[in-house]
Amino acid sequence: MSPEPLEESSRDQPSGHRGRRGSRRGLVIAVVVLALFGSCGSVWWIASQARTPEQRAANAGPPPPSDVTATVSDQRIVERLELTGRVQTSSRTTISGVRPEGTSRAVVTGLPAKAGESLRGGAVVAEVSGRPVLLLPGRFPAYRDLRIGDKGPDVRQLQRALRPLYGVAVTGTYGPATADAVRRLYAAAGYEAPRSTAPPEAAESGDEAASADASPGTRARGGAETDGGTGQPPASGDEASDRATSAARAPEQHQDTVGGTLPAAEVTYVAAVPATVVRVSAEVGDTADGPLVTVGSGGRQVRATLTADQRTRLRDMPDDAVIRFGEGPYDGRTGSLGSLRAVAGEGKGDEGADEGKSDTYEALFVPPAGTAKDGARQQITVELRKSPADSLTVPVSAVWTDLGGSASVTVLENGSKRDVSVEVLFTYDGLTAVRALDDGLRASQKVMLTRRGDSSAAGGTDG
């Protein structure tokens, strides 16, 4: 059989058929190579896991003993308490409406005072049934209508409030000079002053005079009500005696004296002026039988809410603790702690509130003199304790205490160890302030915390 026909037959085969045979050969080669690599990897992994019993025991044993050290520092430890508070006035008074005499209903007809506004003495806080509620400085609320001839602590309070405005003498007797000042007070506010209506019976010489045959007094009527934030009327001494007889009315000089009457419903007293409007609670048209306006007066304070633990830390802080104000109106200045108390409704009492009845307390901090917007946010940092300038700082675990209570640290220097007796001053946040009892401890030295792998070397701490 001749070979030439075979070669011709091979040449006559299509090129695509030859390409497919080449691809199959390449695939087979790749599979063989991958199998070889996989076998080698398996053999290597099995070999790497093979260990003699001695090797396994060595790997399972503890590392060789080594010393764990820390560096002595001369940085002072400061125990801080960080708080956030709000600026507010030291006294707040909530003003409620009372139906004025001669009207059938108590309706809010005007609210000229706006939140955030500063009010001076004689300002109109609200208008009820067409009549003003005037703001004056005083220690206690008005508790009766005043008329010419009246005497008592409430008259003296009114005269003290009118003295810087109209030069009224403080005599304790509501006389013509006081009536004229009341008339001018109303006129400045844009209202007509009430007139006295009692029938004339005898002449009165003036504010200093008091009637010898005073007629029986009338029952005291309530006035522009407050929340009691301005204090209570005096109740002892001459003023107590005056209050007992203050209802007795002297004969009036004139039947129709403008300013001869000051209704309690038309005046409200606050601790000091100027006062700031904190909140306006009512709207024009409301029935004036609830809170109308809340005003703050007196100096500023910063109120911060506390947990029971924070309250305890403030209560027990040393006398040399420092209170610093951070971000806020008083930034960079120092202040003092005014009081600690349970949040209203949660506990009762002030400094000695029952901690079992409240989980929330508040602290009132006194800032330096100066004005700040009511409600402004203020950061407070209380430095409760600070290590002395001559003390050194080490980690808590560096302090070793023996059975007798003596404390020491172990200094590592030039490959040797030596114990140095120390006095523990205080510990805070994992650090301890110490003072060496000799010259053997300095900043930047290394002290031993513990010896790794040596159970016999366990450090003690002094809390």
Coordinates of C-alpha atoms in Angstrom, one line a residue:
M1 CA 0.0 0.0 0.0
S2 CA 1.5 3.3 -1.1
P3 CA 1.9 6.1 1.6
E4 CA 1.2 9.0 -0.8
P5 CA -2.5 8.6 -0.6
L6 CA -2.4 8.8 3.2
E7 CA -0.6 12.0 3.2
E8 CA -3.0 13.4 0.7
S9 CA -5.8 12.3 2.9
S10 CA -4.3 14.1 5.9
R11 CA -3.9 17.3 4.0
D12 CA -7.5 17.0 2.8
Q13 CA -8.8 17.2 6.5
P14 CA -10.4 20.6 7.5
S15 CA -8.2 23.0 9.6
G16 CA -10.9 23.3 12.3
H17 CA -10.7 19.6 13.1
R18 CA -7.0 19.9 13.7
G19 CA -7.6 22.9 16.1
R20 CA -10.0 21.0 18.2
R21 CA -7.5 18.2 18.7
G22 CA -4.9 20.8 19.9
S23 CA -7.2 22.3 22.4
R24 CA -8.0 19.0 24.0
R25 CA -4.3 18.2 24.4
G26 CA -3.7 21.6 26.2
L27 CA -6.7 21.0 28.6
V28 CA -5.3 17.6 29.5
I29 CA -1.9 19.1 30.2
A30 CA -3.4 21.8 32.5
V31 CA -5.3 19.3 34.5
V32 CA -2.2 17.2 35.1
V33 CA -0.2 20.3 36.2
L34 CA -2.9 21.3 38.7
A35 CA -3.1 17.8 40.1
L36 CA 0.6 17.8 40.7
F37 CA 0.5 21.2 42.5
G38 CA -2.4 20.0 44.6
S39 CA -0.6 16.9 45.6
C40 CA 2.5 18.8 46.6
G41 CA 0.5 21.2 48.7
S42 CA -1.2 18.4 50.5
V43 CA 2.1 16.7 51.2
W44 CA 3.5 20.0 52.5
W45 CA 0.5 20.7 54.8
I46 CA 0.7 17.2 56.3
A47 CA 4.4 17.5 56.8
S48 CA 3.9 20.9 58.6
Q49 CA 1.5 19.4 61.0
A50 CA 3.7 16.6 62.0
R51 CA 5.3 17.3 65.4
T52 CA 7.1 15.1 67.8
P53 CA 5.7 14.9 71.4
E54 CA 8.7 17.0 72.6
Q55 CA 7.9 19.7 70.1
R56 CA 4.2 19.8 71.1
A57 CA 5.1 20.0 74.8
A58 CA 7.4 22.9 74.2
N59 CA 4.8 24.8 72.2
A60 CA 2.2 24.2 74.9
G61 CA 4.4 25.5 77.8
P62 CA 4.5 29.1 79.2
P63 CA 6.8 31.6 77.7
P64 CA 10.1 32.3 79.5
P65 CA 9.7 34.7 82.4
S66 CA 10.0 38.4 81.4
D67 CA 9.4 41.7 83.2
V68 CA 6.5 44.0 82.3
T69 CA 7.4 47.6 83.1
A70 CA 6.0 51.1 83.0
T71 CA 7.6 54.6 83.1
V72 CA 7.4 56.8 86.1
S73 CA 5.9 60.2 85.3
D74 CA 5.8 63.6 86.9
Q75 CA 2.5 64.5 85.3
R76 CA -0.1 65.4 87.9
I77 CA -3.3 63.4 88.3
V78 CA -6.5 65.4 88.2
E79 CA -9.8 63.8 89.1
R80 CA -12.4 65.7 87.1
L81 CA -16.1 65.7 86.9
E82 CA -17.5 67.0 83.5
L83 CA -21.0 68.5 83.5
T84 CA -23.2 70.5 81.1
G85 CA -25.6 73.1 82.5
R86 CA -27.9 75.9 81.5
V87 CA -27.7 79.5 82.6
Q88 CA -30.8 80.8 84.4
T89 CA -31.8 83.5 86.8
S90 CA -31.5 82.7 90.5
S91 CA -35.2 83.5 91.2
R92 CA -38.2 82.7 89.1
T93 CA -41.7 83.9 89.6
T94 CA -44.7 82.6 87.7
I95 CA -47.5 85.2 87.4
S96 CA -51.1 84.1 87.3
G97 CA -54.1 86.4 86.6
V98 CA -56.8 87.4 89.1
R99 CA -60.1 89.0 88.2
P100 CA -59.8 92.7 88.8
E101 CA -62.3 94.4 91.0
G102 CA -65.3 95.7 89.1
T103 CA -65.1 93.1 86.3
S104 CA -67.1 89.9 85.8
R105 CA -64.4 87.7 84.2
A106 CA -60.6 87.4 84.3
V107 CA -59.6 87.5 80.6
V108 CA -56.1 88.0 79.1
T109 CA -56.5 91.2 77.1
G110 CA -52.8 92.0 76.6
L111 CA -49.4 90.4 76.8
P112 CA -46.8 93.2 76.1
A113 CA -43.9 91.3 77.7
K114 CA -42.1 89.0 75.2
A115 CA -39.8 86.0 76.0
G116 CA -36.3 87.1 76.5
E117 CA -37.2 90.7 77.2
S118 CA -35.7 92.6 80.1
L119 CA -38.2 94.4 82.3
R120 CA -37.6 97.3 84.7
G121 CA -39.6 98.4 87.7
G122 CA -43.1 99.6 86.7
A123 CA -43.2 97.6 83.5
V124 CA -46.5 96.0 82.5
V125 CA -46.2 92.2 82.5
A126 CA -49.7 91.4 81.4
E127 CA -53.1 92.9 81.0
V128 CA -56.1 91.2 82.5
S129 CA -59.7 92.4 81.7
G130 CA -58.3 95.7 80.6
R131 CA -56.2 96.4 83.7
P132 CA -52.4 96.1 84.0
V133 CA -50.3 93.8 86.1
L134 CA -47.3 96.0 87.1
L135 CA -43.9 94.6 88.0
L136 CA -42.1 95.9 91.1
P137 CA -39.1 94.6 93.2
G138 CA -40.0 93.0 96.5
R139 CA -39.6 90.0 98.7
F140 CA -43.1 88.6 98.9
P141 CA -46.4 88.7 96.9
A142 CA -49.1 91.3 97.4
Y143 CA -51.7 89.9 99.8
R144 CA -54.3 92.6 100.0
D145 CA -55.5 95.8 98.3
L146 CA -53.8 98.9 99.8
R147 CA -55.6 102.2 100.5
I148 CA -54.7 105.5 102.1
G149 CA -54.2 104.9 105.8
D150 CA -53.0 101.4 105.5
K151 CA -49.8 100.3 107.4
G152 CA -47.7 97.3 107.5
P153 CA -44.8 95.4 105.8
D154 CA -46.5 95.4 102.5
V155 CA -46.7 99.2 102.5
R156 CA -43.0 99.4 103.3
Q157 CA -42.3 97.0 100.5
L158 CA -44.3 99.2 98.1
Q159 CA -42.6 102.3 99.2
R160 CA -39.1 100.7 98.8
A161 CA -40.1 99.8 95.2
L162 CA -41.3 103.3 94.5
R163 CA -38.5 105.2 96.1
P164 CA -35.9 104.9 93.3
L165 CA -38.7 105.9 90.8
Y166 CA -40.4 108.8 92.6
G167 CA -38.5 109.4 95.8
V168 CA -41.1 108.1 98.2
A169 CA -40.1 108.0 101.8
V170 CA -40.3 104.6 103.5
T171 CA -42.6 105.2 106.5
G172 CA -44.8 102.1 106.5
T173 CA -48.0 104.3 106.1
Y174 CA -49.9 104.6 102.8
G175 CA -50.4 108.4 102.7
P176 CA -50.9 111.1 100.0
A177 CA -47.3 111.0 98.9
T178 CA -47.5 107.2 98.3
A179 CA -50.8 107.7 96.5
D180 CA -49.3 110.3 94.2
A181 CA -46.4 108.0 93.4
V182 CA -48.9 105.2 92.6
R183 CA -50.7 107.6 90.3
R184 CA -47.5 108.5 88.5
L185 CA -46.6 104.7 88.2
Y186 CA -49.9 104.0 86.4
A187 CA -49.6 107.1 84.2
A188 CA -46.1 106.0 83.1
A189 CA -47.6 102.6 82.2
G190 CA -50.4 104.2 80.2
Y191 CA -53.3 103.5 82.5
E192 CA -55.5 105.4 84.9
A193 CA -54.7 104.8 88.5
P194 CA -57.5 103.4 90.7
R195 CA -59.3 105.9 92.9
S196 CA -60.0 105.6 96.6
T197 CA -63.7 105.2 97.4
A198 CA -63.8 105.1 101.2
P199 CA -65.8 108.0 102.8
P200 CA -63.8 110.8 104.4
E201 CA -63.9 110.9 108.2
A202 CA -60.8 112.8 109.3
A203 CA -57.8 114.5 107.9
E204 CA -54.4 112.9 107.7
S205 CA -51.2 114.9 107.9
G206 CA -49.3 112.7 105.4
D207 CA -47.5 109.4 105.0
E208 CA -45.9 109.7 108.4
A209 CA -49.2 110.2 110.2
A210 CA -51.3 107.3 111.6
S211 CA -54.9 107.6 112.7
A212 CA -55.6 107.1 116.4
D213 CA -59.1 106.0 115.9
A214 CA -58.7 103.5 113.0
S215 CA -61.8 101.9 111.7
P216 CA -62.0 98.1 111.4
G217 CA -60.1 96.8 108.4
T218 CA -61.5 95.0 105.4
R219 CA -60.6 91.4 104.5
A220 CA -57.4 91.1 102.5
R221 CA -58.0 90.1 98.9
G222 CA -55.6 88.1 96.7
G223 CA -53.5 89.8 94.1
A224 CA -51.5 88.9 91.1
E225 CA -50.5 85.4 92.3
T226 CA -46.9 84.2 92.2
D227 CA -45.3 80.8 92.9
G228 CA -43.7 81.9 96.1
G229 CA -40.3 82.3 94.4
T230 CA -39.8 85.8 95.9
G231 CA -40.0 84.7 99.5
Q232 CA -42.5 85.1 102.3
P233 CA -43.6 88.2 104.3
P234 CA -41.6 88.9 107.5
A235 CA -43.2 87.3 110.5
S236 CA -41.3 88.6 113.6
G237 CA -40.5 91.7 115.5
D238 CA -42.0 95.1 114.7
E239 CA -43.2 93.9 111.3
A240 CA -45.1 91.0 112.8
S241 CA -46.8 93.6 115.0
D242 CA -47.6 95.8 112.0
R243 CA -49.1 92.9 110.1
A244 CA -51.4 92.1 113.0
T245 CA -52.8 95.6 112.9
S246 CA -52.4 96.3 109.2
A247 CA -56.1 95.7 108.4
A248 CA -57.0 98.7 110.5
R249 CA -57.6 101.7 108.2
A250 CA -57.1 105.3 109.0
P251 CA -59.8 107.8 108.0
E252 CA -59.1 109.0 104.5
Q253 CA -58.5 112.6 103.7
H254 CA -60.3 112.6 100.3
Q255 CA -63.1 110.4 99.0
D256 CA -61.8 110.6 95.5
T257 CA -58.0 110.4 95.5
V258 CA -56.3 109.2 92.3
G259 CA -53.8 106.5 93.3
G260 CA -55.4 106.2 96.7
T261 CA -55.9 102.5 96.1
L262 CA -53.5 99.9 94.8
P263 CA -55.3 96.6 94.0
A264 CA -53.3 93.5 94.8
A265 CA -54.5 92.1 91.5
E266 CA -52.6 94.8 89.6
V267 CA -49.1 94.4 91.1
T268 CA -46.6 91.5 91.2
Y269 CA -43.3 91.5 93.0
V270 CA -40.0 89.8 92.0
A271 CA -36.7 89.4 93.8
A272 CA -34.9 92.1 91.8
V273 CA -35.2 94.3 88.7
P274 CA -34.4 94.3 85.9
A275 CA -36.1 90.9 85.4
T276 CA -36.0 88.7 82.3
V277 CA -39.1 87.2 80.7
V278 CA -38.4 83.4 80.7
R279 CA -41.7 82.2 79.3
V280 CA -45.1 83.5 78.1
S281 CA -47.6 80.8 78.8
A282 CA -50.9 82.4 77.9
E283 CA -52.4 84.0 74.8
V284 CA -54.7 87.0 74.4
G285 CA -58.2 85.8 74.9
D286 CA -57.4 83.1 77.3
T287 CA -59.1 82.9 80.7
A288 CA -56.6 84.4 83.1
D289 CA -57.0 81.7 85.8
G290 CA -53.6 80.0 85.1
P291 CA -50.0 80.9 84.6
L292 CA -49.5 83.9 82.3
V293 CA -45.8 84.8 82.4
T294 CA -42.7 83.5 84.1
V295 CA -40.0 85.9 84.9
G296 CA -36.5 85.4 86.2
S297 CA -34.7 87.9 88.4
G298 CA -31.6 88.3 90.6
G299 CA -28.2 87.0 89.7
R300 CA -27.3 84.3 87.2
Q301 CA -26.7 80.7 88.1
V302 CA -25.9 77.6 86.1
R303 CA -28.1 74.6 86.6
A304 CA -26.8 71.1 85.8
T305 CA -28.6 67.7 86.1
L306 CA -26.7 65.0 88.1
T307 CA -26.8 61.3 88.7
A308 CA -26.8 60.0 92.2
D309 CA -23.1 59.2 91.9
Q310 CA -22.2 62.7 90.6
R311 CA -24.2 64.2 93.4
T312 CA -22.2 62.2 96.0
R313 CA -18.9 63.2 94.5
L314 CA -19.9 66.9 94.6
R315 CA -21.2 66.6 98.1
D316 CA -18.0 65.1 99.3
M317 CA -15.6 67.2 97.3
P318 CA -12.7 68.8 99.3
D319 CA -12.7 72.5 100.2
D320 CA -9.8 73.2 97.7
A321 CA -11.8 71.8 94.7
V322 CA -11.8 74.1 91.7
I323 CA -14.9 74.7 89.5
R324 CA -14.0 76.0 86.0
F325 CA -16.4 77.0 83.3
G326 CA -15.6 75.8 79.8
E327 CA -17.4 76.5 76.5
G328 CA -20.3 78.9 77.1
P329 CA -20.9 82.5 78.3
Y330 CA -18.4 82.1 81.3
D331 CA -15.6 80.3 79.3
G332 CA -12.3 80.4 81.1
R333 CA -13.6 81.7 84.4
T334 CA -14.1 80.0 87.8
G335 CA -17.2 79.8 90.0
S336 CA -18.5 78.0 93.1
L337 CA -21.1 75.4 94.1
G338 CA -24.3 77.0 95.3
S339 CA -26.5 74.1 96.2
L340 CA -27.4 70.4 95.6
R341 CA -30.9 69.2 95.6
A342 CA -33.2 66.5 94.3
V343 CA -35.2 67.2 91.2
A344 CA -38.7 68.5 92.0
G345 CA -41.1 65.6 92.2
E346 CA -38.5 62.9 92.5
G347 CA -37.2 63.4 96.1
K348 CA -37.6 65.9 98.8
G349 CA -35.3 68.2 100.8
D350 CA -32.1 69.8 99.7
E351 CA -28.7 68.7 100.8
G352 CA -30.1 65.8 102.8
A353 CA -32.5 64.5 100.2
D354 CA -33.4 60.8 100.5
E355 CA -31.3 59.1 97.8
G356 CA -33.7 56.1 97.8
K357 CA -36.5 58.3 96.4
S358 CA -34.6 60.0 93.5
D359 CA -32.1 59.0 90.9
T360 CA -31.8 62.5 89.5
Y361 CA -30.4 65.6 91.2
E362 CA -29.4 69.1 90.2
A363 CA -26.5 71.3 91.1
L364 CA -26.7 75.1 91.0
F365 CA -23.3 76.7 90.3
V366 CA -22.6 80.4 91.0
P367 CA -20.7 82.0 88.1
P368 CA -18.8 85.2 88.3
A369 CA -20.5 88.6 87.9
G370 CA -21.7 89.3 84.4
T371 CA -24.7 88.9 82.2
A372 CA -25.5 85.9 80.2
K373 CA -28.6 84.9 78.1
D374 CA -31.1 82.9 80.1
G375 CA -31.0 79.3 78.8
A376 CA -27.5 79.5 77.4
R377 CA -25.5 76.2 77.4
Q378 CA -22.5 76.1 79.7
Q379 CA -19.8 73.4 80.2
I380 CA -18.6 72.9 83.7
T381 CA -15.4 71.1 84.9
V382 CA -15.0 70.3 88.6
E383 CA -11.5 69.5 89.6
L384 CA -12.2 67.4 92.6
R385 CA -8.7 66.4 93.5
K386 CA -5.2 67.1 92.1
S387 CA -2.0 65.4 93.0
P388 CA 0.7 67.6 94.7
A389 CA 3.3 69.2 92.5
D390 CA 6.1 67.1 94.1
S391 CA 4.4 63.8 93.6
L392 CA 5.1 61.2 90.9
T393 CA 2.6 59.1 88.9
V394 CA 2.8 55.3 88.3
P395 CA 0.2 52.8 87.2
V396 CA -1.9 51.2 90.0
S397 CA -0.4 47.8 89.3
A398 CA 3.1 49.2 90.0
V399 CA 2.4 49.7 93.7
W400 CA 3.2 46.7 95.9
T401 CA 1.7 46.4 99.4
D402 CA 3.0 44.1 102.1
L403 CA 1.1 42.5 104.9
G404 CA 1.9 45.4 107.2
G405 CA 0.4 47.9 104.8
S406 CA 3.6 49.5 103.7
A407 CA 3.7 50.4 100.0
S408 CA 6.6 50.2 97.6
V409 CA 7.5 50.2 93.9
T410 CA 10.2 48.0 92.3
V411 CA 12.6 50.0 90.1
L412 CA 14.4 48.3 87.3
E413 CA 17.7 50.0 86.5
N414 CA 20.8 48.7 84.7
G415 CA 19.5 45.1 84.8
S416 CA 18.9 45.1 88.6
K417 CA 15.9 45.6 90.7
R418 CA 15.4 47.5 94.0
D419 CA 12.4 48.3 96.1
V420 CA 11.6 51.9 96.9
S421 CA 9.2 52.7 99.7
V422 CA 6.5 55.2 98.8
E423 CA 3.5 57.1 100.3
V424 CA 0.3 56.6 98.3
L425 CA -1.5 59.9 97.9
F426 CA -4.6 58.9 95.9
T427 CA -5.6 56.7 93.0
Y428 CA -7.8 57.7 90.0
D429 CA -8.5 56.2 86.6
G430 CA -5.9 53.5 86.8
L431 CA -3.1 55.8 88.0
T432 CA -1.6 56.3 91.5
A433 CA 0.0 59.4 92.8
V434 CA 3.0 58.5 95.1
R435 CA 5.7 60.3 97.0
A436 CA 9.0 58.5 97.5
L437 CA 10.1 58.2 101.1
D438 CA 13.7 58.5 100.0
D439 CA 15.6 59.8 96.9
G440 CA 15.3 56.5 95.0
L441 CA 12.5 57.3 92.6
R442 CA 12.6 59.8 89.8
A443 CA 10.6 60.5 86.6
S444 CA 11.5 58.5 83.5
Q445 CA 12.6 55.5 85.6
K446 CA 11.2 52.0 84.9
V447 CA 9.1 50.3 87.5
M448 CA 7.9 46.7 87.5
L449 CA 4.2 46.0 87.0
T450 CA 4.4 42.2 87.1
R451 CA 6.7 39.4 86.0
R452 CA 5.2 37.4 83.1
G453 CA 5.4 33.7 83.6
D454 CA 6.4 33.9 87.3
S455 CA 3.3 33.4 89.5
S456 CA 5.3 34.2 92.6
A457 CA 5.7 37.8 91.6
A458 CA 2.3 39.3 91.8
G459 CA 2.0 43.0 92.5
G460 CA -0.4 44.4 95.0
T461 CA -2.2 47.8 94.7
D462 CA -3.1 50.4 97.2
G463 CA -6.5 51.9 96.4

